[in-house]
CSV table of C-alpha atoms and ligand atoms in Angstrom, one decimal:
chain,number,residue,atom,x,y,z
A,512,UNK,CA,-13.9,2.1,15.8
A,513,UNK,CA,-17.2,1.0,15.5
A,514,UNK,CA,-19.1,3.5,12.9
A,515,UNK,CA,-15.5,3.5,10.6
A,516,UNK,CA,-15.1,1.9,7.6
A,517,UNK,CA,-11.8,0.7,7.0
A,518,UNK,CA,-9.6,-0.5,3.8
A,519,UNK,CA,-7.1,-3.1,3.6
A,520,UNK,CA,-5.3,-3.8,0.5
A,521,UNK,CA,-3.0,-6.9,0.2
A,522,UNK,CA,-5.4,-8.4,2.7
A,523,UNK,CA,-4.6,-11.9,1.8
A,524,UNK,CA,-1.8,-12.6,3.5
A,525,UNK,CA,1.4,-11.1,6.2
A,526,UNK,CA,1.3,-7.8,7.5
A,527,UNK,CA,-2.9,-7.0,5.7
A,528,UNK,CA,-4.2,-9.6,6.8
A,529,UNK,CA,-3.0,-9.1,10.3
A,530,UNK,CA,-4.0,-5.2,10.1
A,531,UNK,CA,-7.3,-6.2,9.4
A,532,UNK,CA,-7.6,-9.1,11.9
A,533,UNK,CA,-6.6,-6.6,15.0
A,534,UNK,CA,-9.1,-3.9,13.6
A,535,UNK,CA,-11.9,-6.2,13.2
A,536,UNK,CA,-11.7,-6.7,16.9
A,537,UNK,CA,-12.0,-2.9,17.5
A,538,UNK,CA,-15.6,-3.1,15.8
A,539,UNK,CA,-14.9,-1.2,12.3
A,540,UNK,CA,-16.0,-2.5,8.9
A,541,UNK,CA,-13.2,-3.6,7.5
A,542,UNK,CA,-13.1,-3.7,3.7
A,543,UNK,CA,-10.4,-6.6,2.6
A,544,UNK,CA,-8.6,-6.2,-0.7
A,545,UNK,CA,-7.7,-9.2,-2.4
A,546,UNK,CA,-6.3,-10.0,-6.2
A,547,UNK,CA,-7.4,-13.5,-5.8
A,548,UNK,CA,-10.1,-14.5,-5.5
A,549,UNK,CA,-9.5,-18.0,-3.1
A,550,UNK,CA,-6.4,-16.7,-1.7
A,551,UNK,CA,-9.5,-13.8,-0.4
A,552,UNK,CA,-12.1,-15.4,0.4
A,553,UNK,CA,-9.9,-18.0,2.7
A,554,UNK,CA,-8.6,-15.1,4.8
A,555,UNK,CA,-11.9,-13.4,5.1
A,556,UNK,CA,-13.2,-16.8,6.8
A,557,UNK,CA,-9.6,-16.5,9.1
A,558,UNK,CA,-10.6,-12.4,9.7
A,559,UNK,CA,-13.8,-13.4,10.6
A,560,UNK,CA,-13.2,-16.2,12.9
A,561,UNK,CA,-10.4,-14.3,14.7
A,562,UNK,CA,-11.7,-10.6,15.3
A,563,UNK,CA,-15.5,-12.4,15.8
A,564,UNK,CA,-16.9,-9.6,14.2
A,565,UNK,CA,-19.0,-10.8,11.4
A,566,UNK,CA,-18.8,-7.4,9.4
A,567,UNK,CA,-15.5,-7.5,7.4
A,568,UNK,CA,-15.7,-8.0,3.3
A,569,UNK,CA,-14.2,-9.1,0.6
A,570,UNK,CA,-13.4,-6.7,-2.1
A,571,UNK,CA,-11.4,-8.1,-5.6
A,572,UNK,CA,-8.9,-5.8,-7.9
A,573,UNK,CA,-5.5,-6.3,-8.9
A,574,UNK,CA,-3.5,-3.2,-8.6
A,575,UNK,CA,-1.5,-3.9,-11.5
A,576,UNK,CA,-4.1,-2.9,-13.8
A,577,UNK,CA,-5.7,0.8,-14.1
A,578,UNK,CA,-9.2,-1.1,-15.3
A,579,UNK,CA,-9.4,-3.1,-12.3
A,580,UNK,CA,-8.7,0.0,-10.1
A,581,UNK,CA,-11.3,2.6,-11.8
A,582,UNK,CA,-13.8,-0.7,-11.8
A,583,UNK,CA,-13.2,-1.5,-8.2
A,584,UNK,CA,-13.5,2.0,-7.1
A,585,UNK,CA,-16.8,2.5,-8.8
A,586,UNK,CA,-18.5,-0.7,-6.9
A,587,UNK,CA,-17.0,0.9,-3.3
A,588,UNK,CA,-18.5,4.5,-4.2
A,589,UNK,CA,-21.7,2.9,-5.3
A,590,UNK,CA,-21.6,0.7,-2.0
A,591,UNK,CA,-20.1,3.0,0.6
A,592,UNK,CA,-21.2,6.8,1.5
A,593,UNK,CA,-17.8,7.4,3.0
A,594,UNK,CA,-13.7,5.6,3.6
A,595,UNK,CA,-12.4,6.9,7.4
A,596,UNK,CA,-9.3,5.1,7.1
A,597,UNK,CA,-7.2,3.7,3.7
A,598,UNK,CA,-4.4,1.5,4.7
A,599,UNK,CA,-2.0,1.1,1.5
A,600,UNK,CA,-0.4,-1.9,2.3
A,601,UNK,CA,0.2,-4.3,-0.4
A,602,UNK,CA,3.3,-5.0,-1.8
A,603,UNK,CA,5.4,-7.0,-4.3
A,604,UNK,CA,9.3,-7.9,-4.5
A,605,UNK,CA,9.8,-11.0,-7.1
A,606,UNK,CA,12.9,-12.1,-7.7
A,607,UNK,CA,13.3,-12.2,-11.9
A,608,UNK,CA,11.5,-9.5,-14.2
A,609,UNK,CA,7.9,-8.9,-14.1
A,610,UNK,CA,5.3,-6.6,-15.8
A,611,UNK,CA,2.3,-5.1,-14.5
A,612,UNK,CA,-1.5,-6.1,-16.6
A,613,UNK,CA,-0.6,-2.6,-17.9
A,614,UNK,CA,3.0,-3.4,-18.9
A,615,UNK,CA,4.8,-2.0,-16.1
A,616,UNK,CA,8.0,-2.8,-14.0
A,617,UNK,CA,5.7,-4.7,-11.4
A,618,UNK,CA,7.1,-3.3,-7.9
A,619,UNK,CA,7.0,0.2,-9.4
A,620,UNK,CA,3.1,-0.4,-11.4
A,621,UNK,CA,1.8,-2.5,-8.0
A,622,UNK,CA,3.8,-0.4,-5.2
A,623,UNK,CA,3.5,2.8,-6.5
A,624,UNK,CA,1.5,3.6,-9.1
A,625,UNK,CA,-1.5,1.3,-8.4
A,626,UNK,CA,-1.7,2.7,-4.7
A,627,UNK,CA,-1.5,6.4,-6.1
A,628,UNK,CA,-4.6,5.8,-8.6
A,629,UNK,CA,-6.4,4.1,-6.0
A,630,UNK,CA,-6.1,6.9,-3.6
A,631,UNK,CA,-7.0,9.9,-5.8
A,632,UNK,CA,-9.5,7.1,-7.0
A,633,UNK,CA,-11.3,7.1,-3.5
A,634,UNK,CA,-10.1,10.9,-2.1
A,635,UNK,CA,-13.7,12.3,-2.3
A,636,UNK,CA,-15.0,9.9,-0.1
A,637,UNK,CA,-11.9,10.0,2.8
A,638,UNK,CA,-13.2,13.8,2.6
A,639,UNK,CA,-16.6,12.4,3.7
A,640,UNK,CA,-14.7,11.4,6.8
A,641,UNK,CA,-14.7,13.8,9.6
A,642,UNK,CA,-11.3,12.2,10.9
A,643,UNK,CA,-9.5,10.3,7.6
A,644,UNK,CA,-6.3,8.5,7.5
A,645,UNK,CA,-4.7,7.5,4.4
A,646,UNK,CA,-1.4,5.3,5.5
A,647,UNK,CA,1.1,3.8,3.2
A,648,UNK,CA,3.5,0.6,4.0
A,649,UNK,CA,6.8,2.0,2.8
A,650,UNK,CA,10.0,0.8,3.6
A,651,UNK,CA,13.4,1.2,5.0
A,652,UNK,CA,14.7,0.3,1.4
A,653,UNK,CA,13.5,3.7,0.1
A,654,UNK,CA,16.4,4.8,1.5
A,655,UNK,CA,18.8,3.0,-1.6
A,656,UNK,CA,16.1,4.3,-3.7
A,657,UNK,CA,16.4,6.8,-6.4
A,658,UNK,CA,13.5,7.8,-9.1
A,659,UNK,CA,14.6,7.0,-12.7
A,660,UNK,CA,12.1,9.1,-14.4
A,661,UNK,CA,14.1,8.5,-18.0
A,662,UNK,CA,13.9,4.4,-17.4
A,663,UNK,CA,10.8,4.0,-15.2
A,664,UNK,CA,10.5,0.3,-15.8
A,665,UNK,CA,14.6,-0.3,-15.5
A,666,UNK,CA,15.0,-1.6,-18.5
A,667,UNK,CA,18.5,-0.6,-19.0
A,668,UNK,CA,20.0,-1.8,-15.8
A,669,UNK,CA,17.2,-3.9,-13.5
A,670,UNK,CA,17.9,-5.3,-10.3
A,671,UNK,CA,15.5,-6.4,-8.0
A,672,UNK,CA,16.6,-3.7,-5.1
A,673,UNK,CA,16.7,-1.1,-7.6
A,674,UNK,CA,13.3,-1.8,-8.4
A,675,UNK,CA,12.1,-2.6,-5.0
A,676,UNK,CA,13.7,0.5,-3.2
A,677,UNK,CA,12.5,2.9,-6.2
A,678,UNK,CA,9.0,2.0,-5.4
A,679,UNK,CA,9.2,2.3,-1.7
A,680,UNK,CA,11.1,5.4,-2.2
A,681,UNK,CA,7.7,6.6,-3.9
A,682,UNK,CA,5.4,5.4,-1.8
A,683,UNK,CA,7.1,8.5,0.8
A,684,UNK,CA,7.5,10.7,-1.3
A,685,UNK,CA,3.8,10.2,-2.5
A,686,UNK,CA,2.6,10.6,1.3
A,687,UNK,CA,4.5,13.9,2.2
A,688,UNK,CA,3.0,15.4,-1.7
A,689,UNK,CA,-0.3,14.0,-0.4
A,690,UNK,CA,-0.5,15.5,3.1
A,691,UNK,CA,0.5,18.8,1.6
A,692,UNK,CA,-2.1,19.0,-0.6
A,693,UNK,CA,-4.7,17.6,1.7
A,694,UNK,CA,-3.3,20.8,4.3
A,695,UNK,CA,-6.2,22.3,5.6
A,696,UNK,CA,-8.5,19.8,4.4
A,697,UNK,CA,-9.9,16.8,7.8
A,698,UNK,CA,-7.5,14.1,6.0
A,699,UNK,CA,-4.1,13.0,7.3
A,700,UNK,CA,-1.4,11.2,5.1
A,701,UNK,CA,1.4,8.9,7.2
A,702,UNK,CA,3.8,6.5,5.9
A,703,UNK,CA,5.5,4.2,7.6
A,704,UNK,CA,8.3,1.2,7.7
A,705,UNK,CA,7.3,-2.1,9.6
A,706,UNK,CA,10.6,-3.4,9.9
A,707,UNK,CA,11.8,-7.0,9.4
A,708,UNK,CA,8.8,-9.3,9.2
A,709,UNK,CA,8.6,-13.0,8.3
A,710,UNK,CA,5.7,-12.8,6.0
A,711,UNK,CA,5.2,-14.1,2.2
A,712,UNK,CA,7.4,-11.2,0.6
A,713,UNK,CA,9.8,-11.9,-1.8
A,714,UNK,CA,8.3,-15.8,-2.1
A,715,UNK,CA,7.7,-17.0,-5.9
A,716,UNK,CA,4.7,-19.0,-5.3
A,717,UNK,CA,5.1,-20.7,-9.1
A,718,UNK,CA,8.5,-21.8,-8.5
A,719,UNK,CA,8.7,-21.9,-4.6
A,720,UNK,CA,11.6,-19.6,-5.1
A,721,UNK,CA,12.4,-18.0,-2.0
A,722,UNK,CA,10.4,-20.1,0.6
A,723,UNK,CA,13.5,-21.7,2.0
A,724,UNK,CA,15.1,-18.0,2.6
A,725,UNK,CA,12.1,-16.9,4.3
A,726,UNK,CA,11.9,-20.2,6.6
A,727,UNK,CA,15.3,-19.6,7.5
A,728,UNK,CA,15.1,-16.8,8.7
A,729,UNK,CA,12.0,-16.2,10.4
A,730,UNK,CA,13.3,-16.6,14.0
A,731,UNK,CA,15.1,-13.3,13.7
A,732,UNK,CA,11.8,-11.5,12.0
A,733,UNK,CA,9.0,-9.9,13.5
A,734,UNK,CA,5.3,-12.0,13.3
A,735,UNK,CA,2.9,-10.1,10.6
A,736,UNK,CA,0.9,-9.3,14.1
A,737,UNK,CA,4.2,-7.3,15.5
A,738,UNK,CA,5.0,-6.5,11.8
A,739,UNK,CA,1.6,-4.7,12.0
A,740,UNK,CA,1.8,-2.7,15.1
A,741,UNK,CA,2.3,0.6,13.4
A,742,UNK,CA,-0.1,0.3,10.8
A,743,UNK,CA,-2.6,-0.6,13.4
A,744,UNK,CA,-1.4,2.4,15.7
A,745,UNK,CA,-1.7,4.6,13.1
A,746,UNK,CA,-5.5,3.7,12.1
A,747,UNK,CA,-6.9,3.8,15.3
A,748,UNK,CA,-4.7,5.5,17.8
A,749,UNK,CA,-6.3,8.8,19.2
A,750,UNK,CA,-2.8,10.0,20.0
A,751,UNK,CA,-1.7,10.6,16.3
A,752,UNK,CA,-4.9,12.4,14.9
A,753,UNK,CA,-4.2,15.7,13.2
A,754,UNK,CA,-0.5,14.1,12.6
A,755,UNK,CA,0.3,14.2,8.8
A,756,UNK,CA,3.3,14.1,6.8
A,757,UNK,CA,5.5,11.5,8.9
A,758,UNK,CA,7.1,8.5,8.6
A,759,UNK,CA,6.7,5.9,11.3
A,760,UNK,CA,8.7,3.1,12.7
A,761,UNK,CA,8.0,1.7,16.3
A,762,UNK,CA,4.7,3.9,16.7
A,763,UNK,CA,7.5,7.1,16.8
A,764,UNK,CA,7.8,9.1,14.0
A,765,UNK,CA,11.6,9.2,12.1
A,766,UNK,CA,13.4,10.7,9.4
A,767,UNK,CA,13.1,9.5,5.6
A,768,UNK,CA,15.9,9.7,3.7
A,769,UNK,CA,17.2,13.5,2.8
A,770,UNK,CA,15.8,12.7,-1.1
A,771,UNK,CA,12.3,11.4,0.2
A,772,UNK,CA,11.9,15.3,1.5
A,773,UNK,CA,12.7,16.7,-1.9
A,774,UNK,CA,9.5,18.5,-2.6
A,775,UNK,CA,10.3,18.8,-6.4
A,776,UNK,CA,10.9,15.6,-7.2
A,777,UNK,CA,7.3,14.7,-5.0
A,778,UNK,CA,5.5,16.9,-7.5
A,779,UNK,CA,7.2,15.3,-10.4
A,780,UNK,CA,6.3,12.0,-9.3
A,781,UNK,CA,2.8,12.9,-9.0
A,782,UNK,CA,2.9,14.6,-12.4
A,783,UNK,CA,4.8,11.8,-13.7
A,784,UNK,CA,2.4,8.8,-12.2
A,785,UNK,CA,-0.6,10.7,-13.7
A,786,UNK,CA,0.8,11.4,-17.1
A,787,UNK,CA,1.7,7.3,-17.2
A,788,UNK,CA,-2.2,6.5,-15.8
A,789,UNK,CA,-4.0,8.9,-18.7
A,790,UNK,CA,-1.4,7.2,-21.3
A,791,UNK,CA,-2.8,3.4,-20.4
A,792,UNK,CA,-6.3,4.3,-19.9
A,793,UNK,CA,-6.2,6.1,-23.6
A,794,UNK,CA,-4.7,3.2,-25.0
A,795,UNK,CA,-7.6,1.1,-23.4
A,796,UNK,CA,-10.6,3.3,-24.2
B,1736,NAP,N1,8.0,-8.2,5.2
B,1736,NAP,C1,8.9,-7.3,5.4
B,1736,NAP,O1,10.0,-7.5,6.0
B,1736,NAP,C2,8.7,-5.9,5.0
B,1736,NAP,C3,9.6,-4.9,5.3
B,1736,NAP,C4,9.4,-3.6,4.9
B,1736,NAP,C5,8.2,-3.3,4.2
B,1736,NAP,N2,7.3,-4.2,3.9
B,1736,NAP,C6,6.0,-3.9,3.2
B,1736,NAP,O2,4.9,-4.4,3.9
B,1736,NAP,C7,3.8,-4.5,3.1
B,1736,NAP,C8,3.1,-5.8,3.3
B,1736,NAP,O3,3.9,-6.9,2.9
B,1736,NAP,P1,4.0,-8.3,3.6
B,1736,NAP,O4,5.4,-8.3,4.2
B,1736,NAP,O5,2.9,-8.5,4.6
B,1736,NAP,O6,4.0,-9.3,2.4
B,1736,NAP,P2,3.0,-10.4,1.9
B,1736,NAP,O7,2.7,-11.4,2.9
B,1736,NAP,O8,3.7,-10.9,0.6
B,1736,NAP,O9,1.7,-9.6,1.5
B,1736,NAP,C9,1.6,-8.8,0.4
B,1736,NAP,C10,0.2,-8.6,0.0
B,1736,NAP,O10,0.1,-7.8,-1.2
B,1736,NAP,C11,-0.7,-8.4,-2.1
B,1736,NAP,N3,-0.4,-8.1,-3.5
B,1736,NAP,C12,0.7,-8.3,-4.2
B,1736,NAP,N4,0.6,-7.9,-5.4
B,1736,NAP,C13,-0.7,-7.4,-5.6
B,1736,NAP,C14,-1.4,-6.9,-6.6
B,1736,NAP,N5,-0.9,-6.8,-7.9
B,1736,NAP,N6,-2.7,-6.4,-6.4
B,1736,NAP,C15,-3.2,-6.5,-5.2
B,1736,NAP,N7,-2.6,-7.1,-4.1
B,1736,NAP,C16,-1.3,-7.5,-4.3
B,1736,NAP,C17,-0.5,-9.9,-1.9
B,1736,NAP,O11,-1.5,-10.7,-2.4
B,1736,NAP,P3,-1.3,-12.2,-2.8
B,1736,NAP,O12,-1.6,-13.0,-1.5
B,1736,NAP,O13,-2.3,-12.4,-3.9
B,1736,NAP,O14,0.1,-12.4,-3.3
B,1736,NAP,C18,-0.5,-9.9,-0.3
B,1736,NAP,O15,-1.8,-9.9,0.2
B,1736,NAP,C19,4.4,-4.3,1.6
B,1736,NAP,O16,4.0,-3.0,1.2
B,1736,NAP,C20,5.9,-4.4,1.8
B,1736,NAP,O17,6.6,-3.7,0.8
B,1736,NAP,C21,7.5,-5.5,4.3
């Protein structure tokens, strides 16, 4: 791993910060992104210390917010000739109703919609790669998950799940559009469910909401380390290059549910996300 640059979001904390921790220690440059700023720079010191390799980064952009994305992007193109491996990994489920900076259903605008901008945002420069890997932290929930193209944001009938399970639902199908349009080109696109995992998920950290559920009960989760496993496997194993398309659990691939392979509804999504994206950056410029 040690000429490949490597891309972390939701670095801070759980599963990222784990990820980028065990490929540290492989020798790669790994790139951490990070929405705040302290939360960041505190787990860059614990990357550093732990993998001993003194080249990992801190990178800052909220992926709630198309601005942040296109601004972030710039400064990594500017910096970096080329991105060998993109690991989409952060992730939101908050209990009560929240809105992206851009105004939208956050587990959708944040899950979704700020990993699919970032990605075509930074696509020229995985082609740079000779081997790239593009990997996406879905979920088992996708499989409750349904699209709700007339009430994106859910404002007629929000539930957490709902929400949750329709981003994770398009983070697959996302991932099985991408690898098809990236056929024939040196980039893969895998997706993947880490299981159960104590981590900060699902924690309000403004009204402590949550923490007791998660303390409860981490002795039947995994650690963010074992959480991690197939991200990791999937960055730098040899045994999975050329593979694009799947959907991991355990280092094996599985099925998705029979929706996530509904090639239709992938290209609407894309469609869909990219309409939404030109409609907020109008309304900024
Ligand atoms: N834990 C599980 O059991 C489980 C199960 C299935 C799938 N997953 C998936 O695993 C992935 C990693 O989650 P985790 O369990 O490790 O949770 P976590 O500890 O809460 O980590 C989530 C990360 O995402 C970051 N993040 C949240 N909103 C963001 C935003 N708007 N912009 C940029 N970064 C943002 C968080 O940053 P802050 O530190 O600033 O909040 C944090 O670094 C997620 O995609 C999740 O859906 C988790």
């Amino acid at each position: 791993m040690k000429d490949k640059i490597v891309l972390v979001t939701g670095a801070s904390s759980g599963m990222g910060k784990a990820t980028c921790i065990e490929i540290a220690k492989l020798g790669a440059k790994v790139i951490m992104v990070c929405r705040d700023k302290q939360r960041g720079i505190e787990a860059l010191e614990e990357v550093k210390q732990q993998s001993n390799n003194p080249s990992v980064e801190l990178m800052l952009c909220d992926l709630g917010s198309i601005k942040e994305i296109k601004e972030f992007t710039k400064e990594f193109k500017k910096r970096f000739e080329k991105l060998d491996i993109l690991i989409n990994n952060a992730g939101v489920i908050l209990p009560g109703k929240h809105r992206t900076k851009d105004g939208l259903e956050l587990q959708f605008g944040v899950n979704h919609l700020g990993h699919f901008f970032l990605t075509k945002e930074l696509l020229d420069l995985i082609k740079k790669s000779p081997t790239g890997r593009i990997i996406n932290v879905a979920s088992g929930a996708h499989k409750i998950g349904r699209i709700h193209f007339e009430d994106i944001n859910l404002d007629k009938n929000y539930t957490l799940w709902r929400a949750y399970a329709q981003s994770k639902l398009a983070n697959i199908l996302f991932t099985y559009e991408l690898a098809r349009k990236l056929k024939g080109t040196n980039v893969t696109a895998n997706c993947l469910h880490p299981g159960a995992v104590a981590t900060n998920m699902g924690i309000n950290r403004k009204t402590g909401f949550g923490t007791l559920i998660t303390k409860t009960l981490k002795p039947f989760f995994q650690t963010p380390r074992e959480g991690a496993d197939t991200a990791i496997y999937l960055a730098t194993s040899s045994d999975v290059q050329g593979i694009t398309g799947k959907y991991f659990y355990k280092k094996k691939p599985i099925k998705s549910s029979m929706l996530s392979y509904n090639e239709h509804l992938a290209e609407k999504l894309w469609q869909f996300s990219e309409e939404i994206i030109e409609g907020i950056s109008s309304r900024k410029s």
